[in-house]
Coordinates of C-alpha atoms in Angstrom, one line a residue:
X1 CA -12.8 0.9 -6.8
X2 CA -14.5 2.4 -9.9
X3 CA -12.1 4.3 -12.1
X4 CA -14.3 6.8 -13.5
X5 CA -17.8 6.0 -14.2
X6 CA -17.8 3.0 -12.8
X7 CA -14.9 1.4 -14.7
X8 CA -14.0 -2.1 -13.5
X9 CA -10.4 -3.5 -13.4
X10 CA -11.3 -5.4 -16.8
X11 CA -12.1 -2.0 -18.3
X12 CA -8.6 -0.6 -16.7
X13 CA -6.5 -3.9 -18.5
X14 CA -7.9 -2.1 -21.8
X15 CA -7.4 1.5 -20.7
X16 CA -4.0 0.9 -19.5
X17 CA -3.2 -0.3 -23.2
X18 CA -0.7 2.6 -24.2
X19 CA 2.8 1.8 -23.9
X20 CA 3.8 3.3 -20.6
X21 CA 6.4 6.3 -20.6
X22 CA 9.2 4.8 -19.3
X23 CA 11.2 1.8 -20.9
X24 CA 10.2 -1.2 -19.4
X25 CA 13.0 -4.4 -19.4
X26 CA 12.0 -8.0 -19.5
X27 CA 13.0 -9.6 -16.3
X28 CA 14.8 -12.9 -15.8
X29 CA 11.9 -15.5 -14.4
X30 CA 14.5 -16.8 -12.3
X31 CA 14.7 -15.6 -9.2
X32 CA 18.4 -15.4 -7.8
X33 CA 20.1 -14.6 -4.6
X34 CA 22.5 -12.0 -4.0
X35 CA 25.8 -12.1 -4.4
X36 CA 26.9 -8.7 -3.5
X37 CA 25.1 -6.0 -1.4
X38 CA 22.2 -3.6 -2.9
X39 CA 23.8 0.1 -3.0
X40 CA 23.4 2.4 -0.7
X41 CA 20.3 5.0 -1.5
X42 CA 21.3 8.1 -3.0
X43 CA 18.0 9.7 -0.9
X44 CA 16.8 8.8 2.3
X45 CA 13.6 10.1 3.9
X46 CA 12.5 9.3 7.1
X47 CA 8.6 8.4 7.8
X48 CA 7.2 10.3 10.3
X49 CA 4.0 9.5 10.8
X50 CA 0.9 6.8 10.4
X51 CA -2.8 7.6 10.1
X52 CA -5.7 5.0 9.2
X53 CA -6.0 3.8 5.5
X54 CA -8.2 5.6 3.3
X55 CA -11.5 3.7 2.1
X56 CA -10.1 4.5 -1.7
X57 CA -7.4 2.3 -1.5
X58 CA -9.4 0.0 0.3
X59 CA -11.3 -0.4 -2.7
X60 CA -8.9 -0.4 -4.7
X61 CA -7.9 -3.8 -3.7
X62 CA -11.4 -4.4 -3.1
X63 CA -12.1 -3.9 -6.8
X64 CA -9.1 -6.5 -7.9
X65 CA -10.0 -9.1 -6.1
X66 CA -14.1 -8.7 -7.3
X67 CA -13.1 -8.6 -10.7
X68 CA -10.5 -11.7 -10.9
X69 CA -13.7 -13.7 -8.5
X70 CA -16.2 -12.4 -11.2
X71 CA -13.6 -13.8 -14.1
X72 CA -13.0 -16.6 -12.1
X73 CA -17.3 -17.2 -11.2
X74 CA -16.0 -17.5 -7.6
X75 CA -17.4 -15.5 -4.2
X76 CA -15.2 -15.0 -0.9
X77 CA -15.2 -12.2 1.6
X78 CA -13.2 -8.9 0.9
X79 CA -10.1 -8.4 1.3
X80 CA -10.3 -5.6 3.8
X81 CA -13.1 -6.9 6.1
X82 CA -10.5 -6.0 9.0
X83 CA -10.6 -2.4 7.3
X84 CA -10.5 -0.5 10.8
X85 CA -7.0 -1.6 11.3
X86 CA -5.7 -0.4 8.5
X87 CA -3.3 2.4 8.6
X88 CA -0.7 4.0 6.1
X89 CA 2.9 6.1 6.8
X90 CA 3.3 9.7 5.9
X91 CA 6.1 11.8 4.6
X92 CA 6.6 15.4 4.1
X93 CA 6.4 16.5 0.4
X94 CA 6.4 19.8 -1.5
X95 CA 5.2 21.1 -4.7
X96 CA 6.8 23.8 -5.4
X97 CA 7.6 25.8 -2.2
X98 CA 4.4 24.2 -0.2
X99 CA 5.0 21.3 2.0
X100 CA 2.5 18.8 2.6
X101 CA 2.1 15.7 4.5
X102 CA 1.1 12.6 2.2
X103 CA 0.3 8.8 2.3
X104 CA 3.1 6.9 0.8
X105 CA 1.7 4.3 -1.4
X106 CA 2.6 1.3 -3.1
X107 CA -0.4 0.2 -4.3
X108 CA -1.7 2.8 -6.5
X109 CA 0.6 5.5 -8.7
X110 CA -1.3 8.8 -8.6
X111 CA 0.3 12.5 -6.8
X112 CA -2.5 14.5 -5.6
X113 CA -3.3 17.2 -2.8
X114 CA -6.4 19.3 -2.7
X115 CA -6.5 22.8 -4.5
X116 CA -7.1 25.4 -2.3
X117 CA -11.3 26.3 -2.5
X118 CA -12.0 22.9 -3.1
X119 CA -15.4 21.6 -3.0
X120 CA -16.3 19.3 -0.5
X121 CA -19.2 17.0 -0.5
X122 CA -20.7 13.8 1.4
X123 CA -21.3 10.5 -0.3
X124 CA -24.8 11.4 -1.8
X125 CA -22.5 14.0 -4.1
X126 CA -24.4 17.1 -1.7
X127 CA -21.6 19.7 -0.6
X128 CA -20.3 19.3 2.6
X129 CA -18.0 21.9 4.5
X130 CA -14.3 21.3 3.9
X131 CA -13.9 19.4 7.6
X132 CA -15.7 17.0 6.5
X133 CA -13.3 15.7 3.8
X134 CA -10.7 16.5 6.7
X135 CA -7.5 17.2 4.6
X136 CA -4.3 18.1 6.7
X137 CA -4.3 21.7 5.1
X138 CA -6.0 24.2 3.2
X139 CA -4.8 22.3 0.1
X140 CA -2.2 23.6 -2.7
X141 CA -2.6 27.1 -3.9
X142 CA -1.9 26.8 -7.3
X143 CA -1.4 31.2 -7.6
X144 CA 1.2 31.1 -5.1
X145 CA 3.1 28.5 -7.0
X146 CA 6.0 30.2 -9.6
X147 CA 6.9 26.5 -10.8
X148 CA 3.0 25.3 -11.5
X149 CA 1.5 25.0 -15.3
X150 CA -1.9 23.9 -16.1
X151 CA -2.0 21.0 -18.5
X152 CA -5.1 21.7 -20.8
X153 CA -7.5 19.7 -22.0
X154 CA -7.3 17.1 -19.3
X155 CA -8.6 16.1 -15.8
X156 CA -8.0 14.2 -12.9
X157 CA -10.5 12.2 -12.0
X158 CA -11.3 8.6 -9.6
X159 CA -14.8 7.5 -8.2
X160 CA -14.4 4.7 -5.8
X161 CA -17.0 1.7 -5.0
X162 CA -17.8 2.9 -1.6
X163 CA -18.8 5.9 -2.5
X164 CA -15.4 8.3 -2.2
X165 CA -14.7 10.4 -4.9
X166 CA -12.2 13.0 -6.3
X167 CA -11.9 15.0 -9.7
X168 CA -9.8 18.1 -11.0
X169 CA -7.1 19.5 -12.7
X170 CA -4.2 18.0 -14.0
X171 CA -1.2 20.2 -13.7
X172 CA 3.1 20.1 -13.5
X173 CA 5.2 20.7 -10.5
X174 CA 8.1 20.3 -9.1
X175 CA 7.9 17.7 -6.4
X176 CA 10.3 17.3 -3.7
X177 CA 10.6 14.5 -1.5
X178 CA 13.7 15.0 0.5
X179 CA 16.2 16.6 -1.2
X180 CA 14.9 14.9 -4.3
X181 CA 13.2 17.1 -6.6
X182 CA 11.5 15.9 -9.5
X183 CA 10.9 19.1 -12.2
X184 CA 7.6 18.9 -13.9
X185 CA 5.8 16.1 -12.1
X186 CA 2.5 15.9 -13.2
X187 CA -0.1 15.8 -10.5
X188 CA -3.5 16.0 -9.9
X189 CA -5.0 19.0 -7.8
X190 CA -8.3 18.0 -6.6
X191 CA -11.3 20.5 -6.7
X192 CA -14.3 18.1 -5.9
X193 CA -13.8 15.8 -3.2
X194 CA -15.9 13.5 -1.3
X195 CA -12.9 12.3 1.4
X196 CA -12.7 10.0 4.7
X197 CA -9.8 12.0 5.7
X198 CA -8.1 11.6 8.9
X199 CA -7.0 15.7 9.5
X200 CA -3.2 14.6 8.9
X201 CA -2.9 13.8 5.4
X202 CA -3.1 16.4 2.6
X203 CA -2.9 13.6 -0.6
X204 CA -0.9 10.9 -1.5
X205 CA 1.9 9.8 -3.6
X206 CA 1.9 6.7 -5.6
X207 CA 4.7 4.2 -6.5
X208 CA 3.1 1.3 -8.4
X209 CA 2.7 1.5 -12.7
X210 CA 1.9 4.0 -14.8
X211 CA -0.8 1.9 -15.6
X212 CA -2.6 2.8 -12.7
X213 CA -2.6 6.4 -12.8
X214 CA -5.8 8.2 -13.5
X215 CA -5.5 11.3 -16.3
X216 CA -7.7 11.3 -18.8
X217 CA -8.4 13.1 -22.1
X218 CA -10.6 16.1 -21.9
X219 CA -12.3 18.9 -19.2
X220 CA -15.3 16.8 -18.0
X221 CA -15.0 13.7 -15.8
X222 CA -18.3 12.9 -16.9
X223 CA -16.9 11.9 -20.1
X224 CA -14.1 10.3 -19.6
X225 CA -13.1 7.3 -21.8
X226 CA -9.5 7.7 -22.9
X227 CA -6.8 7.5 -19.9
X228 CA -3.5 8.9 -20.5
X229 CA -0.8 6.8 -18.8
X230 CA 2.3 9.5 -17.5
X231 CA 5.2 8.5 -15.3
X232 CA 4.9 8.6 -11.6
X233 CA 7.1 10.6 -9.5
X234 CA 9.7 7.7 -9.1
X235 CA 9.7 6.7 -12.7
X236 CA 10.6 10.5 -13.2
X237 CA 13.1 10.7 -10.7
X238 CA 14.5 7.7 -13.2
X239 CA 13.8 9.5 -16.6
X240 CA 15.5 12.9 -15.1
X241 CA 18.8 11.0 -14.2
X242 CA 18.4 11.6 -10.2
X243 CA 19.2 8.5 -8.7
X244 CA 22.4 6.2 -9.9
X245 CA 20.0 3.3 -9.9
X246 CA 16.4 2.9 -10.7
X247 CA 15.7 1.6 -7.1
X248 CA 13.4 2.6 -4.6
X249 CA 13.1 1.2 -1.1
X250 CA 11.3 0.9 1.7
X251 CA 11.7 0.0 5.5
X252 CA 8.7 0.1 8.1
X253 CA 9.7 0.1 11.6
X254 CA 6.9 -1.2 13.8
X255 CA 5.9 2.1 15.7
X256 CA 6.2 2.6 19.5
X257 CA 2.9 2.0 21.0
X258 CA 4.1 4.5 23.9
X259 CA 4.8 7.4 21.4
X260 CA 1.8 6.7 19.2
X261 CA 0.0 7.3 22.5
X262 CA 1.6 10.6 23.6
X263 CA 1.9 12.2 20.3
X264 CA 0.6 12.2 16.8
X265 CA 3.6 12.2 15.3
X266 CA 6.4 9.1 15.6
X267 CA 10.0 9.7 14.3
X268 CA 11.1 6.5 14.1
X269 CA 8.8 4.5 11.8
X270 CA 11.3 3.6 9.2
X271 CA 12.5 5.2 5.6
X272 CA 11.6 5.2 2.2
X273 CA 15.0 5.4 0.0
X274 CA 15.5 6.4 -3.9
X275 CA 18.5 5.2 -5.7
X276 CA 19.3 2.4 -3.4
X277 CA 18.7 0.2 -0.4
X278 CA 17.1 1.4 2.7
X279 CA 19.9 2.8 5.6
X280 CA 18.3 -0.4 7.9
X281 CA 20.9 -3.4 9.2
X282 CA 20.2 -6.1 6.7
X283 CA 21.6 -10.1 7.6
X284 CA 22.9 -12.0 4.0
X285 CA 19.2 -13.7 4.1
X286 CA 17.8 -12.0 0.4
X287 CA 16.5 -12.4 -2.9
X288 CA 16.1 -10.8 -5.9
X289 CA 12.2 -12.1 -7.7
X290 CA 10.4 -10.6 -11.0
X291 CA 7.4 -8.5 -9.9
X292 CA 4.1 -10.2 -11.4
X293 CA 2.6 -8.9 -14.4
X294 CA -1.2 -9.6 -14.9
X295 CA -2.9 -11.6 -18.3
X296 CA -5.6 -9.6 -19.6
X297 CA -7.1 -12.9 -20.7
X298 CA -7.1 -14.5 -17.4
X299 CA -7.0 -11.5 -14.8
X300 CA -4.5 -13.7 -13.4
X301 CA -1.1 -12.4 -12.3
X302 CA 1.9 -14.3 -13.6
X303 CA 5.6 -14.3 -15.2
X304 CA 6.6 -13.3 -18.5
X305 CA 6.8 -10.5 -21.6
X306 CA 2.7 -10.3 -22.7
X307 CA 1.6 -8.6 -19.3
X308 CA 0.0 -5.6 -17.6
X309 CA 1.9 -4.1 -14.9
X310 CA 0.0 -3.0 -11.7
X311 CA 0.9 -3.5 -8.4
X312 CA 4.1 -5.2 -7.0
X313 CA 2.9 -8.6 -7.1
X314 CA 5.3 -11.9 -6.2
X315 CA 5.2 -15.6 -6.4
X316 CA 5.8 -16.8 -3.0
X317 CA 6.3 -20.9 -2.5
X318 CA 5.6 -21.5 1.4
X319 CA 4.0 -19.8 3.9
X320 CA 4.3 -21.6 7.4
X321 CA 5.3 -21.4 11.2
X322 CA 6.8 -23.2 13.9
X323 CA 5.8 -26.2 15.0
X324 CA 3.4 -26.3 11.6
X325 CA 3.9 -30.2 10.0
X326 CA 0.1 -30.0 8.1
X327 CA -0.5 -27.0 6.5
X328 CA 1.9 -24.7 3.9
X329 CA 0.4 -21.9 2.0
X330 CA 1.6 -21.1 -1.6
X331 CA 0.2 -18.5 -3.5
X332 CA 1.2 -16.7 -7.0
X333 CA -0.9 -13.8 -6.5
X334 CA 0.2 -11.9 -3.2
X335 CA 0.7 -8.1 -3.0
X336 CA 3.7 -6.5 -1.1
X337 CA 1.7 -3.3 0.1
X338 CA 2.4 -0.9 2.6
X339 CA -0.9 0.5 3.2
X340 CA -2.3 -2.6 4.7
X341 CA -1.4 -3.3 8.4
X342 CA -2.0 -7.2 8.4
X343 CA -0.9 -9.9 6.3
X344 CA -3.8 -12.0 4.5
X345 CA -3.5 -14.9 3.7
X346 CA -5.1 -18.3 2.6
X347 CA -7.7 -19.2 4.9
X348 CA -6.3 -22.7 5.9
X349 CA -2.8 -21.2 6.9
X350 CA -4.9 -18.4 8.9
X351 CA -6.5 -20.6 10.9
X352 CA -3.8 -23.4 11.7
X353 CA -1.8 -20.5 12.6
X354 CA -4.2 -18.7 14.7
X355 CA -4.8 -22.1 16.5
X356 CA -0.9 -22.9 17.0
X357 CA -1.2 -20.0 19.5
X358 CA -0.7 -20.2 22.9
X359 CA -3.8 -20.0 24.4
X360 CA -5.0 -20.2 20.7
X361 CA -6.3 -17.3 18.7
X362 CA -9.9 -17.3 18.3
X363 CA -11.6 -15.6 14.9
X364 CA -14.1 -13.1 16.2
X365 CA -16.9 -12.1 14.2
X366 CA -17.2 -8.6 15.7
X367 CA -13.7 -7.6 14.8
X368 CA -12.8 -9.6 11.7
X369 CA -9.8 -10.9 13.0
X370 CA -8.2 -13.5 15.3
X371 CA -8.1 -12.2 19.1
X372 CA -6.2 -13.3 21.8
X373 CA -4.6 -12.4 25.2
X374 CA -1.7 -10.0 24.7
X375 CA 1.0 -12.3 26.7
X376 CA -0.1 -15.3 24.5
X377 CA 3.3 -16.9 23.1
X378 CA 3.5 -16.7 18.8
X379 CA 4.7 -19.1 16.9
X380 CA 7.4 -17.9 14.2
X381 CA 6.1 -17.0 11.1
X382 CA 8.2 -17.7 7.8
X383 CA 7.5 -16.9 4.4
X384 CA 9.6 -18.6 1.3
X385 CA 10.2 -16.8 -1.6
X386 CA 12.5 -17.6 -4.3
X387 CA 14.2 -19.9 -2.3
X388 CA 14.3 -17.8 1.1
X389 CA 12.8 -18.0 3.9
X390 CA 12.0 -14.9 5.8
X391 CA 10.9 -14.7 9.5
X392 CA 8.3 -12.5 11.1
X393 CA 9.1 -11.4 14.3
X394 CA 6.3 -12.6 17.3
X395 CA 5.9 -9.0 18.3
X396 CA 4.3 -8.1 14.5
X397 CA 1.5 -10.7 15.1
X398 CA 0.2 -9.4 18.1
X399 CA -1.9 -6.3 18.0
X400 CA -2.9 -4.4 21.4
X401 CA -6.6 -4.1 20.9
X402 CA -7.0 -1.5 23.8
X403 CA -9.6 -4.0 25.1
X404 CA -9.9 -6.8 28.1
X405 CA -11.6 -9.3 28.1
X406 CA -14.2 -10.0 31.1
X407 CA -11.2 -11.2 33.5
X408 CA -9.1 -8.2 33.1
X409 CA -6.7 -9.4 30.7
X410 CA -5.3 -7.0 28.0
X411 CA -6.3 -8.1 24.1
X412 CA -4.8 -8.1 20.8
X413 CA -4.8 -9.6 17.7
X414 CA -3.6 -11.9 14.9
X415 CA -1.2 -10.0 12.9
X416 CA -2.1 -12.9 10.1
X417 CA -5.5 -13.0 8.8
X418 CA -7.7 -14.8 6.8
X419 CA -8.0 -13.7 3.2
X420 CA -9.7 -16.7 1.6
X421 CA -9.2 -19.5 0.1
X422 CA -6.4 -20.8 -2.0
X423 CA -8.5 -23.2 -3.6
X424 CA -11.6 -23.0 -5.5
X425 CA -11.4 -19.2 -6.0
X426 CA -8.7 -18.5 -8.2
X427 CA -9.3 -14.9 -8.1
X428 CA -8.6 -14.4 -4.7
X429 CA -5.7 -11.8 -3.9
X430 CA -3.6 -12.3 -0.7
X431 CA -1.6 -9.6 0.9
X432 CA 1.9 -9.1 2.6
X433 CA 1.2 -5.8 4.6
X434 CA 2.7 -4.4 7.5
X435 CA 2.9 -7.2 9.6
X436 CA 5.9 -8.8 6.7
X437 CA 7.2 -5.8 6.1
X438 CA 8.2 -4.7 9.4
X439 CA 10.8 -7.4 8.9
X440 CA 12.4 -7.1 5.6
X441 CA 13.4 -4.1 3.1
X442 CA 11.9 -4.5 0.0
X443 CA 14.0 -2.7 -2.9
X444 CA 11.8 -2.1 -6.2
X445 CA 13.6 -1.8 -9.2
X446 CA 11.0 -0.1 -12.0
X447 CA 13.8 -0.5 -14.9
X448 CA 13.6 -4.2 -15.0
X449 CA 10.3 -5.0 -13.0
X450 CA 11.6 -7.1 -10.2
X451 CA 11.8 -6.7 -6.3
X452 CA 14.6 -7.7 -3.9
X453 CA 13.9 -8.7 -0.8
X454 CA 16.5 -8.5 2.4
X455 CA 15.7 -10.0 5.8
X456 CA 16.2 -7.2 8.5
X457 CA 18.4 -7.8 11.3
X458 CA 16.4 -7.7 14.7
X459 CA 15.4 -4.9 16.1
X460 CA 13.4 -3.3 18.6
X461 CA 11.3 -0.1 19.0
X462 CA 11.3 2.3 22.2
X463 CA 9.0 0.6 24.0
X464 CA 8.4 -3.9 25.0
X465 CA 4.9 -2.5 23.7
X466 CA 6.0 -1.7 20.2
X467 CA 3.0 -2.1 18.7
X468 CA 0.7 0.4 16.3
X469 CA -2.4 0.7 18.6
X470 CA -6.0 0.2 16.4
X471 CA -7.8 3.2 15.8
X472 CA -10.2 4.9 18.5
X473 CA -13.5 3.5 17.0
X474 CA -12.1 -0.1 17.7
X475 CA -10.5 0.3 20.9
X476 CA -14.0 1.4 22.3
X477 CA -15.9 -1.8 21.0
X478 CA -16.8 -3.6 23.9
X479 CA -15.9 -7.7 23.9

């Protein structure tokens, strides 16, 4: 991703320089296990939907790991090479008295929808009609809104690496998200877009820093060079006295391959809570960690008091599986995201994972992942952090593929694939996406920058099948 014109990562650590809005607490660098349950949320909202990834936050994460190879003089393959199965959950929001579906993200910090009139155009900046940026609605109408101001003198404004971008306003609104409103949020409304939309979504709302969000100074995006740094709609929720605790939470069901199949919209794909834990069944298996700050030196992420906050980044000591006496990933730069579907990891654990299958999981260059049959039997994934050890239930590491291969058998693949080395290229970035979280609930607390983690008691989903089914323009790829 390019903030602005063309701004690298390096160029945000210096633009994301101003002390962020909120009070931000030193953490202990210890992590520590708890001793007495998480409270219960003071909001719960259920997700109700899941539409594929957008290509801006694709690189986003893109852009991170480019700039920490670049810093690093080290070259490995993207982070979302497997792009097409990405997806991301929605959740009904308002502003003001309009309701709109948006992506929930915690990888990026930024409220937006589309204004109504907006401009769309294609990715050689020549307008397009409005179907092609295929937003959910007609967008926010800003005149029909009795709670909107204007805040002058600024603008909105993101322009991505693949092409994708958005510009506009910068206004205040009253967001709701549940029955949690948040007075005078300050949002972006989009009037120039160039979108990948999926004709669900109408915007997104953000969770990460307030150094990620993307305001700046003055009424032309053209010349932009001074970002102003506001709360996001959590860290507001936590200013305004909302919530009894500075928590926010969130549990991902994996989705019914049945219902995603007969309906675009699922029910039961998990909750995202404020004030507290998640309303999931959690076993005693959790641990509280410091979320990872990053060196503007090193573009490294790492522990302590002289760092830049970005994303929810964790140490984690071990990654391995059952039956696995050879190979243990560690890694102190992974991302707990939920807007990636897979897991990436280093490629050595990848692979002696993917081969620990039975039949074995083979890497296939047309996909970009590790295919198999669909009644192959998976190994147990575990992941150690601070001292825990989490399991990943077999049915998140197989993904129906909608394809057969030439004797009729059904294919899926790897939930666990390979992000890159974990040696030689110290800028590489590893991921624990949808394929983790589907098994814990991950608790953020934003006051004193760390994130507990709580093993999920098992569960299943409607359907043996329970599975989120890859997009159409995979399942018609031919083996």
């Amino acid at each position: 991703m390019l903030f602005s014109r063309a701004i690298s990562l390096a160029a945000a650590f210096s633009l994301a320089s101003a002390t962020p809005a909120i009070r931000r607490y030193v953490s202990s660098t210890a992590p520590r296990k708890l001793t007495s349950p998480l409270p219960a949320a003071d909001y719960s909202v259920p997700i109700t939907a899941s539409v594929p990834r957008s290509k801006a936050k694709q690189s986003l994460l893109q852009t991170l790991r480019e700039s920490q190879a670049t810093k690093a003089g080290s070259n490995f393959t993207t982070v979302l090479a497997g792009s097409d199965f990405d997806e991301e959950y929605l959740t009904n929001v308002k502003f003001g008295a309009q309701e709109f579906m948006l992506i929930i993200d915690t990888g990026s910090s930024d409220t937006w929808a589309p204004q109504v009139g907006y401009a769309c155009f294609n990715l050689e900046n020549k307008p397009v009609s409005q179907s092609q940026c295929a937003f959910g609605t007609a967008g926010f109408d800003t005149n029909a809104s009795t709670t909107f101001r204007t805040d002058p003198g600024t603008n909105f404004n993101i322009e991505y690496a693949d092409g994708e971008f958005l510009s506009g306003t910068v206004g205040f609104e009253t967001v709701t998200v549940g029955n949690m409103a948040v007075a005078n949020q300050e949002i972006g409304v989009v009037n120039k877009a160039a979108w990948d939309g999926d004709g669900f979504n109408s915007g997104l709302i953000g969770f990460a820093s307030p150094n990620l969000t993307f305001v700046f100074n003055g009424t032309n995006p053209n010349d932009d060079d001074t970002q102003l740094p506001y709360n996001p709609f959590f860290y507001s929720a936590v200013q305004q006295g909302l919530v009894s605790h500075p928590f926010f939470s969130v549990a991902l069901n994996r989705g019914s391959f049945a219902a995603e199949n007969s309906s675009d919209l699922d029910p039961n794909l998990g909750f995202i809570a404020f004030g507290g834990i998640a309303p999931v069944e959690v076993t005693d298996a959790a641990v509280t960690v410091p979320i990872q700050g990053y060196n503007a030196a090193t573009f490294t992420p790492e522990n302590g008091t002289d760092v830049t906050y970005f994303y929810y980044a964790v140490d984690v000591e071990r990654m391995s599986f059952t039956g696995n006496d050879l190979v243990f990933g560690t890694t102190n730069n992974i991302i707990l995201d939920s807007g990636t579907t897979l897991d990436y990891v280093p490629t050595d654990v990848a692979d002696a994972f993917a081969a620990a299958f039975d039949p074995p999981a083979i890497k296939d260059d047309d996909f970009g992942v590790y295919t198999v049959v669909c009644s192959a039997t998976v190994p147990e994934f575990t992941v150690t952090i601070g001292g825990v050890s989490f399991t990943v239930d077999p049915a998140d590491n197989l993904f129906p593929l909608g394809i057969q291969d030439d004797e009729g058998n059904d294919l899926c693949a790897s939930g666990t694939f390979d992000g890159g080395p974990s040696t030689g290229a110290e800028g590489n970035v590893f991921i624990l996406g949808d394929t983790f979280l589907h098994n814990v609930v991950a608790t953020f607390n934003i006051e004193t920058d760390e994130i507990t983690i709580s093993q999920r008691a098992p569960y299943t989903s409607e359907s043996n099948n329970a599975r989120r089914r890859a997009p159409a323009s995979v399942r018609r790829r031919n083996v």
